[in-house]
Every structure is written in C-alpha cells, then in structure tokens.
Coordinates of N, CA and C and ligand atoms in Angstrom, one line a residue:
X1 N 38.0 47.3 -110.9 CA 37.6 48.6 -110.3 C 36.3 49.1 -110.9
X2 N 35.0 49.5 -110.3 CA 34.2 50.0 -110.9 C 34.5 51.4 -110.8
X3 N 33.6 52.2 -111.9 CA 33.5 53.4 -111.8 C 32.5 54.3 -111.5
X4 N 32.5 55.2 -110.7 CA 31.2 55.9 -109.6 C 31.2 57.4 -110.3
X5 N 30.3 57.7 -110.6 CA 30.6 59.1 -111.1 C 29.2 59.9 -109.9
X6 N 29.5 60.9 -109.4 CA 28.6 61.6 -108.4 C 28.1 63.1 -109.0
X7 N 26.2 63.1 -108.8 CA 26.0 64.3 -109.2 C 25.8 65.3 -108.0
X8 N 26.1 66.4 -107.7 CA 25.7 67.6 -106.7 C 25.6 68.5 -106.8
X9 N 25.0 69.3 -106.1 CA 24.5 70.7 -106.5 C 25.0 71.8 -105.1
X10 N 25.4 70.9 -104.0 CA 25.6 71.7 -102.9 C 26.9 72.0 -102.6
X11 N 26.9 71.4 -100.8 CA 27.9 71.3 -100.7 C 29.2 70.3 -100.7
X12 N 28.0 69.2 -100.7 CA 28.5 68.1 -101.1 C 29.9 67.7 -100.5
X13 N 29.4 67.4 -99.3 CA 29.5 66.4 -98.1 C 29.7 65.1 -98.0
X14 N 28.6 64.8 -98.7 CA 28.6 63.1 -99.1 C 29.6 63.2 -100.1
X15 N 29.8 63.9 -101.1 CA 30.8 63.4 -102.2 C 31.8 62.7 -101.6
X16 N 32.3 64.1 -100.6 CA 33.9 64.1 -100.3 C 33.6 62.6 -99.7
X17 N 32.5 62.0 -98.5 CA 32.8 60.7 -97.7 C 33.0 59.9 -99.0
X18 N 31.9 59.9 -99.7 CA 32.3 58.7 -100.9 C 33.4 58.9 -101.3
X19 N 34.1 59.8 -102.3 CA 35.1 59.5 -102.4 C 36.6 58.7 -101.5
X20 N 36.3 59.4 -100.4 CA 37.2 58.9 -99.4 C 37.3 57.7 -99.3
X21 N 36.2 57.4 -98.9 CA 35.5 56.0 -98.6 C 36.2 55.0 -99.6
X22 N 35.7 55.3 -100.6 CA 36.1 54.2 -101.9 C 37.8 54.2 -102.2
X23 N 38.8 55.6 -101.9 CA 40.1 55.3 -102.2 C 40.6 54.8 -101.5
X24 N 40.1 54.1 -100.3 CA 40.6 53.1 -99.2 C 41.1 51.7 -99.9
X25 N 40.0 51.8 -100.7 CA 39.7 50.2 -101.3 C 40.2 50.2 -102.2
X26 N 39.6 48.8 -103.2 CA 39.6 48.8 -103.9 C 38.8 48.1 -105.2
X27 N 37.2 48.3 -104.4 CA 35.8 48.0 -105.4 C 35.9 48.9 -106.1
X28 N 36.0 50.5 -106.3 CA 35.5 51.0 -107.3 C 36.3 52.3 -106.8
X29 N 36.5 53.3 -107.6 CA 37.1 54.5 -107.2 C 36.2 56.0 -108.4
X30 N 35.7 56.9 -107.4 CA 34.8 58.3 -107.6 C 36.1 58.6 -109.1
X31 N 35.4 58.9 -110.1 CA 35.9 58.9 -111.6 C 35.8 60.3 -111.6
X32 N 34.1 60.7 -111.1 CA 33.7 62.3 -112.3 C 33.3 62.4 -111.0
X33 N 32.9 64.0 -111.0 CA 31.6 64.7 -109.9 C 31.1 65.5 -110.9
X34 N 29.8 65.5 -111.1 CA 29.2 66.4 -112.1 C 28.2 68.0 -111.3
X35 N 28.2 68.6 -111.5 CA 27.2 69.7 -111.0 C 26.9 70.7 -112.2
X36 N 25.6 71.3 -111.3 CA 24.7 72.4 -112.2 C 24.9 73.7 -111.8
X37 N 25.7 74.1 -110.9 CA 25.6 74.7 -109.7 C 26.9 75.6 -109.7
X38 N 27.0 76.3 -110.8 CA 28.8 77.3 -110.5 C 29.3 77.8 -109.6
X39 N 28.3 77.8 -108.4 CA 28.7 78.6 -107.2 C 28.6 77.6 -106.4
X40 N 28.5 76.1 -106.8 CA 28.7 75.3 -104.8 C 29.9 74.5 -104.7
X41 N 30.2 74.2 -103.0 CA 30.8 74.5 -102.8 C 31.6 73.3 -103.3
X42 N 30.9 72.0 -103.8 CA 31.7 71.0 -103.9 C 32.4 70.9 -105.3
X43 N 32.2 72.0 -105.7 CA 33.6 72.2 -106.8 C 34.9 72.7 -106.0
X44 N 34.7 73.2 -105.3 CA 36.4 73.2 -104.3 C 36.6 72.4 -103.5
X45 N 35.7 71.4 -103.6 CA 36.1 70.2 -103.0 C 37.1 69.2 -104.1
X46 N 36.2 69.4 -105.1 CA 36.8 68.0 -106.0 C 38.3 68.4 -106.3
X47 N 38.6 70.1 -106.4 CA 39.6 70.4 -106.3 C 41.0 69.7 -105.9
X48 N 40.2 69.9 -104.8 CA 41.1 69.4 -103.6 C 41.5 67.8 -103.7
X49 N 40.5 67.6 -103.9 CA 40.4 65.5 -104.1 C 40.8 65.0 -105.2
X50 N 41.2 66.4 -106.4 CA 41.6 66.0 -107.1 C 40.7 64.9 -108.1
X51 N 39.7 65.0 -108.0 CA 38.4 64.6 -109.2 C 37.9 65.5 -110.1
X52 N 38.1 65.1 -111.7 CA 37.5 65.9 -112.7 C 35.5 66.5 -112.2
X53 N 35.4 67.9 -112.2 CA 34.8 68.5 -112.3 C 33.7 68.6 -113.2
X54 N 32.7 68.5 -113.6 CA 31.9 68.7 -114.8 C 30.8 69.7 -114.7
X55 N 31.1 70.7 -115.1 CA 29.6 71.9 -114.9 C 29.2 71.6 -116.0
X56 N 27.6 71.8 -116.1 CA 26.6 71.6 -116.8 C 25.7 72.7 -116.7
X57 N 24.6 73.2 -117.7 CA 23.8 74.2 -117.5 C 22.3 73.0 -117.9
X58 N 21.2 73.6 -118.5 CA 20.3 73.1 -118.1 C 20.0 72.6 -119.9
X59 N 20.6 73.4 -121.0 CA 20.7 73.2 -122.3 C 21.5 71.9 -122.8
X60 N 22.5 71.7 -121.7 CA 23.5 70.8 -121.9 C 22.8 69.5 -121.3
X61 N 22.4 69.7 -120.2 CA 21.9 68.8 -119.6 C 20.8 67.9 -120.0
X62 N 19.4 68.6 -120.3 CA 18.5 68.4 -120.9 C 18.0 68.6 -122.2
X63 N 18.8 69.5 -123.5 CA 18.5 69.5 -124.4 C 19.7 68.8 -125.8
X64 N 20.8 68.0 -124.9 CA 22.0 67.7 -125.7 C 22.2 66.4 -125.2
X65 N 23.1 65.7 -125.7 CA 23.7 64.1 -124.7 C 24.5 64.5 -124.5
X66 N 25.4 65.8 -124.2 CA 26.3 65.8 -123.9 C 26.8 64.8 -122.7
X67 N 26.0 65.0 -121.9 CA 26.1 64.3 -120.1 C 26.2 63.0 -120.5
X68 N 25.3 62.5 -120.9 CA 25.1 60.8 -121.3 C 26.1 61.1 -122.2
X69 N 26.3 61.2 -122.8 CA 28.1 60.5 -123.5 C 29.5 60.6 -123.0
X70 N 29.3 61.8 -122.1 CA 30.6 61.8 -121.0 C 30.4 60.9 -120.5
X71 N 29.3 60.5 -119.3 CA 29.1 59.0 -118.6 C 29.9 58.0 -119.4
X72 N 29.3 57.5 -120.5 CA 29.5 56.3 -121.4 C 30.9 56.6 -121.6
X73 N 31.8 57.8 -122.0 CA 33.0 57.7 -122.6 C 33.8 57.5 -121.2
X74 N 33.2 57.2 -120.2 CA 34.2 57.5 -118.9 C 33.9 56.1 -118.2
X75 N 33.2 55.5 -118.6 CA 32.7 54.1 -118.3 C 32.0 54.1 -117.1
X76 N 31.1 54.8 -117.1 CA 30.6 55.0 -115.4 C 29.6 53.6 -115.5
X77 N 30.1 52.7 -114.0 CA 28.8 52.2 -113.5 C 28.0 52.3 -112.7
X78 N 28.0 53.6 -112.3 CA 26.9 53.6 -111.4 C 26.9 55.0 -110.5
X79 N 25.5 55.5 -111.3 CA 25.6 57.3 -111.0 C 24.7 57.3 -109.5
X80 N 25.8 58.3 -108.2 CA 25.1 58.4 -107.0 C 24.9 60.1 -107.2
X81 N 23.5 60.4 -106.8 CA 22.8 61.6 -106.4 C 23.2 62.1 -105.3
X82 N 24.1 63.3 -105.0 CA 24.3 63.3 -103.1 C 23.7 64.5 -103.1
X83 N 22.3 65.0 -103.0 CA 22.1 66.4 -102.7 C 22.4 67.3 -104.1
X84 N 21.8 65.9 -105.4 CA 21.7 66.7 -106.8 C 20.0 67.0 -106.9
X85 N 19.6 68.4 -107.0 CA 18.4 69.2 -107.4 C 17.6 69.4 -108.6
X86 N 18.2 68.8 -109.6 CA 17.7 68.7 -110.8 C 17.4 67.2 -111.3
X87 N 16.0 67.0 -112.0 CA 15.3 65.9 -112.4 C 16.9 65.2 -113.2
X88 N 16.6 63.8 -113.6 CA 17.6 62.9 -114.3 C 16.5 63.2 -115.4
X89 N 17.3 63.5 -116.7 CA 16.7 63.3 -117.9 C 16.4 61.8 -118.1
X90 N 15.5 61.8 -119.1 CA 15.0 60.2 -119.5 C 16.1 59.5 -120.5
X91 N 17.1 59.9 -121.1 CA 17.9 59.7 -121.8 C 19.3 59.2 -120.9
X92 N 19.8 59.6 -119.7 CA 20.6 58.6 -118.7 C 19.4 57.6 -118.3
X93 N 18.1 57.9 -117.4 CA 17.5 57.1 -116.5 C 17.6 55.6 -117.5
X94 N 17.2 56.1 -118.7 CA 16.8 55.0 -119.4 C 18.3 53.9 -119.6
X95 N 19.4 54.4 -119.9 CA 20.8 54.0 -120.5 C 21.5 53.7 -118.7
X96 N 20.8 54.0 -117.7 CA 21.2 53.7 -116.3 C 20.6 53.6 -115.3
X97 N 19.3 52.5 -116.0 CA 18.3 51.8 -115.0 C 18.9 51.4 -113.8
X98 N 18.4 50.9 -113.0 CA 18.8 50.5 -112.0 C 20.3 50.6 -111.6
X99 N 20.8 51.7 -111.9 CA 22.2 52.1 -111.5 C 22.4 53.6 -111.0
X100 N 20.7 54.2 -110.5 CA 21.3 55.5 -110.2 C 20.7 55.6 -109.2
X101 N 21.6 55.9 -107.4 CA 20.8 56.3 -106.2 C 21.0 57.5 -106.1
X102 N 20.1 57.6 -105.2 CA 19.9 58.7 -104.3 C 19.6 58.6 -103.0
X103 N 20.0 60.5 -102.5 CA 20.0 60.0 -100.4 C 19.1 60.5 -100.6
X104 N 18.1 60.6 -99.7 CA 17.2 61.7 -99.5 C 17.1 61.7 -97.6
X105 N 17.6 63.1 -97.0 CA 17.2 63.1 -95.7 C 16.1 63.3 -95.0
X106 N 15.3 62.0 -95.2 CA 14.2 62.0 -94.2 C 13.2 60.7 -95.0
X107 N 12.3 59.9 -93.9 CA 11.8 58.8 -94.0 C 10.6 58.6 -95.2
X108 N 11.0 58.9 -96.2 CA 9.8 58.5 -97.9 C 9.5 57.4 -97.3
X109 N 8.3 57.2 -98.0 CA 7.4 58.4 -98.6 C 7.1 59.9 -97.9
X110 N 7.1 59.7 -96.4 CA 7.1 61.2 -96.2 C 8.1 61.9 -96.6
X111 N 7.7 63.5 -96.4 CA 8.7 64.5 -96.4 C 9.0 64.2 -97.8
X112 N 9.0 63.9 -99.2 CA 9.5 64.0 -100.0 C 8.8 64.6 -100.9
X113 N 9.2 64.6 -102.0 CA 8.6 65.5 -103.7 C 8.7 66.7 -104.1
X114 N 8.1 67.6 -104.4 CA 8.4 68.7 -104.4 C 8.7 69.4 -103.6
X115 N 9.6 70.3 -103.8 CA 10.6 71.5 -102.5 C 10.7 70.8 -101.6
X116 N 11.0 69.1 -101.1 CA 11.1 68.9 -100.1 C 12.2 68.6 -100.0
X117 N 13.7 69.6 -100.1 CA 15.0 69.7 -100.2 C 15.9 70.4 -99.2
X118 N 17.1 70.0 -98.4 CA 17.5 70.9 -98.1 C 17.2 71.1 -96.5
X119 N 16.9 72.1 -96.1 CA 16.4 72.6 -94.8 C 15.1 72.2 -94.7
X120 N 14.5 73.0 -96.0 CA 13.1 72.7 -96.1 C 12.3 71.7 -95.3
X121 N 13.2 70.2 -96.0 CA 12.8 69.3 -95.2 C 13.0 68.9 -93.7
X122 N 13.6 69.1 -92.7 CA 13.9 69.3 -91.5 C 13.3 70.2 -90.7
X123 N 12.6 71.5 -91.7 CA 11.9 72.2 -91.1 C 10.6 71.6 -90.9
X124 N 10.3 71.2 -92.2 CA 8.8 70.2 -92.2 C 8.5 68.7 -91.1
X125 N 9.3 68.8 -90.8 CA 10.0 67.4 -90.1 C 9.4 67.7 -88.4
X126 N 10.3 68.9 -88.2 CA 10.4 69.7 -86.6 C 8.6 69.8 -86.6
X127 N 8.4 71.1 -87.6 CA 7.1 71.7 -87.4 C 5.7 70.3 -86.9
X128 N 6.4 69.4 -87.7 CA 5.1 68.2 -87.7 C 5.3 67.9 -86.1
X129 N 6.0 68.0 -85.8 CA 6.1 67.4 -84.1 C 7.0 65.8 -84.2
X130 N 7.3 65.8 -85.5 CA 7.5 63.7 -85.5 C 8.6 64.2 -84.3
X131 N 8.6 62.4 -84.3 CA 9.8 62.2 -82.8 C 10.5 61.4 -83.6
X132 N 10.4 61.2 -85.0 CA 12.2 60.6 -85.4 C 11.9 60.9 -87.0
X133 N 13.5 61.0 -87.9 CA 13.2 60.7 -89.0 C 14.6 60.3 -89.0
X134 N 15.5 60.9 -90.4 CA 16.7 59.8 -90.8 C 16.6 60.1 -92.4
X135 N 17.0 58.6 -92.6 CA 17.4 58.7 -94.4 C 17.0 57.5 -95.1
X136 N 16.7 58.0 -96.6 CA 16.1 56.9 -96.9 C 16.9 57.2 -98.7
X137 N 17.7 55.6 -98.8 CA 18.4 55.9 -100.0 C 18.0 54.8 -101.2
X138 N 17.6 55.0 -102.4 CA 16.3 54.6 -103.0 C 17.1 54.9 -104.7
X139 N 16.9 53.8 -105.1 CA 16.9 54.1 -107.0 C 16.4 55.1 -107.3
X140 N 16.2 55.3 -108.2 CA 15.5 56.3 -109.1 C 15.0 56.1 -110.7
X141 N 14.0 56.5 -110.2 CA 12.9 56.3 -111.8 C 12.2 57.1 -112.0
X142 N 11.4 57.3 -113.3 CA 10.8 58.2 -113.5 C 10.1 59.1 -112.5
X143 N 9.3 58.7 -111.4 CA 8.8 59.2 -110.5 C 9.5 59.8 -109.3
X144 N 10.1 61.1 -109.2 CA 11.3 61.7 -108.2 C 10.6 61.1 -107.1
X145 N 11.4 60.6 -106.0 CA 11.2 60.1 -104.8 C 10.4 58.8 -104.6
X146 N 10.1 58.2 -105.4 CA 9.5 57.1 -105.4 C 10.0 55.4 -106.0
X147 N 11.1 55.8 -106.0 CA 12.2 54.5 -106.6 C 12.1 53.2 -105.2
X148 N 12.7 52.3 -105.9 CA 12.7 51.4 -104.9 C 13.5 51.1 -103.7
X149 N 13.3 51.6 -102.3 CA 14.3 51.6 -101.1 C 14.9 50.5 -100.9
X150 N 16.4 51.2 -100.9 CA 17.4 50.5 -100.7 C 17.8 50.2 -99.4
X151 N 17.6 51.0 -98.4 CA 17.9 51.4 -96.9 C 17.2 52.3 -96.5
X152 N 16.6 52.3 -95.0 CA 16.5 53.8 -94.2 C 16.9 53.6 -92.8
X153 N 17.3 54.3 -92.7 CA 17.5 54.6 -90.9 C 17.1 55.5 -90.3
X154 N 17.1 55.1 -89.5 CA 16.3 56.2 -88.2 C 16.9 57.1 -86.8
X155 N 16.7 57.9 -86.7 CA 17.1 58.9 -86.1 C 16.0 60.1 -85.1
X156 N 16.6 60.3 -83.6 CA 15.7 60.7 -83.0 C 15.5 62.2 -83.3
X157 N 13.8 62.5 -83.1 CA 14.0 64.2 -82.9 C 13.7 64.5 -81.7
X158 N 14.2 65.3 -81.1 CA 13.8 65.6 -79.4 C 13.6 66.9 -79.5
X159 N 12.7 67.0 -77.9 CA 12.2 68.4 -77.9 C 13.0 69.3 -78.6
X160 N 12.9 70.9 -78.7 CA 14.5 71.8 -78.8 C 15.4 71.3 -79.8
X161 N 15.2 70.6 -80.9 CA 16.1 70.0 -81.9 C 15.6 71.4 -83.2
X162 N 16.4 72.0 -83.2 CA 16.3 73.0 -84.6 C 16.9 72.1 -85.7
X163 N 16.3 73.0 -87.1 CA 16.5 72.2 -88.2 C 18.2 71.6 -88.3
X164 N 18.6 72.7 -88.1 CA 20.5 72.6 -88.0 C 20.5 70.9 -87.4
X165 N 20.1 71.2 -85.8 CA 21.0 69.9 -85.3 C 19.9 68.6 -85.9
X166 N 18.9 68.7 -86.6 CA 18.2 67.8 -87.0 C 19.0 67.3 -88.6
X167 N 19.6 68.4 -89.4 CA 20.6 68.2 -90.1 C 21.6 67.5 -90.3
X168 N 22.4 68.0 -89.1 CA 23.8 67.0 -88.5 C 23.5 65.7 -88.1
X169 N 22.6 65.6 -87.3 CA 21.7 63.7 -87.1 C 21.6 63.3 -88.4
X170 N 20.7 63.8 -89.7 CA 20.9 63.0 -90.6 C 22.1 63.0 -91.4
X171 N 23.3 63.9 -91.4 CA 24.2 63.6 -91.8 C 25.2 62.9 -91.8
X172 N 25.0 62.5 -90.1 CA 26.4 61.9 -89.4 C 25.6 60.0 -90.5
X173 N 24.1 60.0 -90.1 CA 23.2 59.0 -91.1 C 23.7 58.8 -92.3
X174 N 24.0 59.8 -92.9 CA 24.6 59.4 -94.4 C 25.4 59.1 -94.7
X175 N 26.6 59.7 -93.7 CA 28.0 59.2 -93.8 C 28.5 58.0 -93.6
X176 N 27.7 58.0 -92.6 CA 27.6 56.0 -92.4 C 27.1 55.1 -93.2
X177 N 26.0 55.5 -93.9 CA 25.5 54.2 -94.7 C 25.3 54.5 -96.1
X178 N 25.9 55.7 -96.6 CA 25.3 55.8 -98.2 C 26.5 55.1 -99.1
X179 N 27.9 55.5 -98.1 CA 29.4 54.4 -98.9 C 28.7 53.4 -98.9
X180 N 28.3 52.3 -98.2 CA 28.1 50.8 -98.1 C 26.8 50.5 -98.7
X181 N 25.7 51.2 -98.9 CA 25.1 51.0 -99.8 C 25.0 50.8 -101.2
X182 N 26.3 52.0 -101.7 CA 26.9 52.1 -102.5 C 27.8 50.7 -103.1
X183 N 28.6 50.6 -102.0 CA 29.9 49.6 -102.2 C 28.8 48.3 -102.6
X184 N 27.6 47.7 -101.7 CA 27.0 46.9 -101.7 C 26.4 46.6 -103.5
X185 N 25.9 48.1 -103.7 CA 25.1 47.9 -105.2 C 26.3 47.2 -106.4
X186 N 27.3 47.4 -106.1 CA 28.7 47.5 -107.1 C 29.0 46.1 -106.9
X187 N 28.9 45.0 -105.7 CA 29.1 44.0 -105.9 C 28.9 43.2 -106.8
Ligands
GRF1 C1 21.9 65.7 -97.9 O1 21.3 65.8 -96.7 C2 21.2 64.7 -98.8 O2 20.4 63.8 -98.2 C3 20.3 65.7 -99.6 O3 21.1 66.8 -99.8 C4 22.0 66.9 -98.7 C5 23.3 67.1 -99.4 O4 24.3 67.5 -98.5 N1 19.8 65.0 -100.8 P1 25.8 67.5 -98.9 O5 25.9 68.5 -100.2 O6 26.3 66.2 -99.3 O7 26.6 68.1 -97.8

C-alpha cells in the first residue's frame, strides 16, 4: 500500500474524489491532508473521512521542517497538490522530486503563474474568448506551473458559459483523471 498525503487550501473537492477513489482499492490509501487555511472547508471534510488533518501557518511551513518530517515520519510517497496556494518549500521539493503533482484548471502554459487561481482563472479563460480549456496535471519544480505534464484534457467553452459553469466542466475533468493519474504515478 503506498502512501498519498494531500495538500489544500480550499474546498477541496478533489481531496474527498482521491480519497474515495483510493479506499476502493488497494494501491495506496490518502494517509494525511495537510492545509494552510483554518477556515477551508476541507478540514470538515477530512473530518468526515476521517483523515488526520494537519494545519500549518507559514513559520512552520517555511521557516521549520516541521512539514518535511511529518511527511518522512508518515512514510508519504507521494505528495498531491489539489487547489494548494502556497509555493512547496525547497526542503520537501528537494527530498520529493519527482513525487509531487499538481491540478491546475486550465491548459499551461496558458492561464498559469501568478494569481492565476481559482475563478480568476476561468474568468481569464471566458474574457479571452477561447472556445476550450480543461486541465493540466504536471510535477512540480522549482518553477510554479512549469513542471513536466503529466496529462491535459480538454473541455468546451461556449457562448454564455460563466466562470461558474466553466468551473463545473473542469471539475467534473478532475474528478475523472487526477485519481488515475495519480494511481498511475504510484505504480
Ligand atoms: C481545482 O480547480 C484545482 O484545479 C485548482 O484548485 C481547485 C480546487 O478545487 N488547483 P477543490 O478545492 O478540490 O474543490
């Protein structure tokens, strides 16, 4: 059984599919969920799912190992990003090369890098006029949004599509391929 530990900051949506996803089976089963975030909502999720919780502030995060030694004492192989907002310190990236993805909703190189999170992005998306975007789920390295893609899919935008239902398109997108991407990396 491998071990998946998940970072989030939202509402964390994808957590819950991942976890689901994985207690079906039996490649690997969601260990930790870690967040920055005291007020989102996927701490009452993990509640519920019954996954250890980990709040972090930004001291702990980036000025301590705290985080990198929980990982290591928990045996994590392999840390997924679902809608986590804060940079990976150089002290995991480094001790969990090529072991940490990320989703990102919408087709990187576009639409990515700074502030391009959240709505934001779907707003940027609409405004441009494109006629499709989707998801693109990608390692992570030093450079935010720029790791090496793992998958993307695509997804229509039509006239009349507000950021919302352009949302839900890439979400139903995540649900579907970020587990199997996942399950895939773990093989
Ligand atoms: C997702 O759209 C993901 O692509 C982005 O943040 C969003 C998180 O949604 N990185 P949720 O918290 O999993 O519902």
């Amino acid at each position: 059984m491998k071990r998946i530990a998940i970072f989030a900051s939202g509402s964390g949506s994808n957590a819950e599919h991942i976890t689901d996803y994985f207690a079906k089976g039996n490649v690997a089963r969601v260990e930790v969920i870690y967040s920055n975030n005291p007020k989102a909502f996927v701490i009452q999720r993990a509640a519920r799912l019954n996954i250890p919780l980990v709040l972090f502030d930004r001291e702990k995060f980036y000025g301590e190992e705290t985080i990198l030694r929980d990982l290591q004492s928990r045996k994590i192989d392999l840390i997924v990003l679902a809608g986590f907002l804060w940079l990976i310190p150089g002290n995991i990236l480094k001790t969990f090369r090529d072991r940490i993805v990320n989703i990102h909703p919408a087709l990187l190189p576009a639409y990515g890098g700074k502030g391009m999170y959240g709505m934001a992005v779907h707003e940027a998306v609409i405004d441009a006029g494109e006629t499709e975007s989707g998801i693109t789920i990608h390692l992570i390295d030093e450079v935010y949004d720029k790791g090496k893609i793992l998958l993307q899919e695509k997804c229509p935008v039509l006239p009349g599509d507000t950021p919302d239902i352009l949302a839900e398109k890439v979400h139903r997108l995540e649900y579907e391929h970020f587990p199997k991407v996942i399950e895939k990396m773990l093989e």
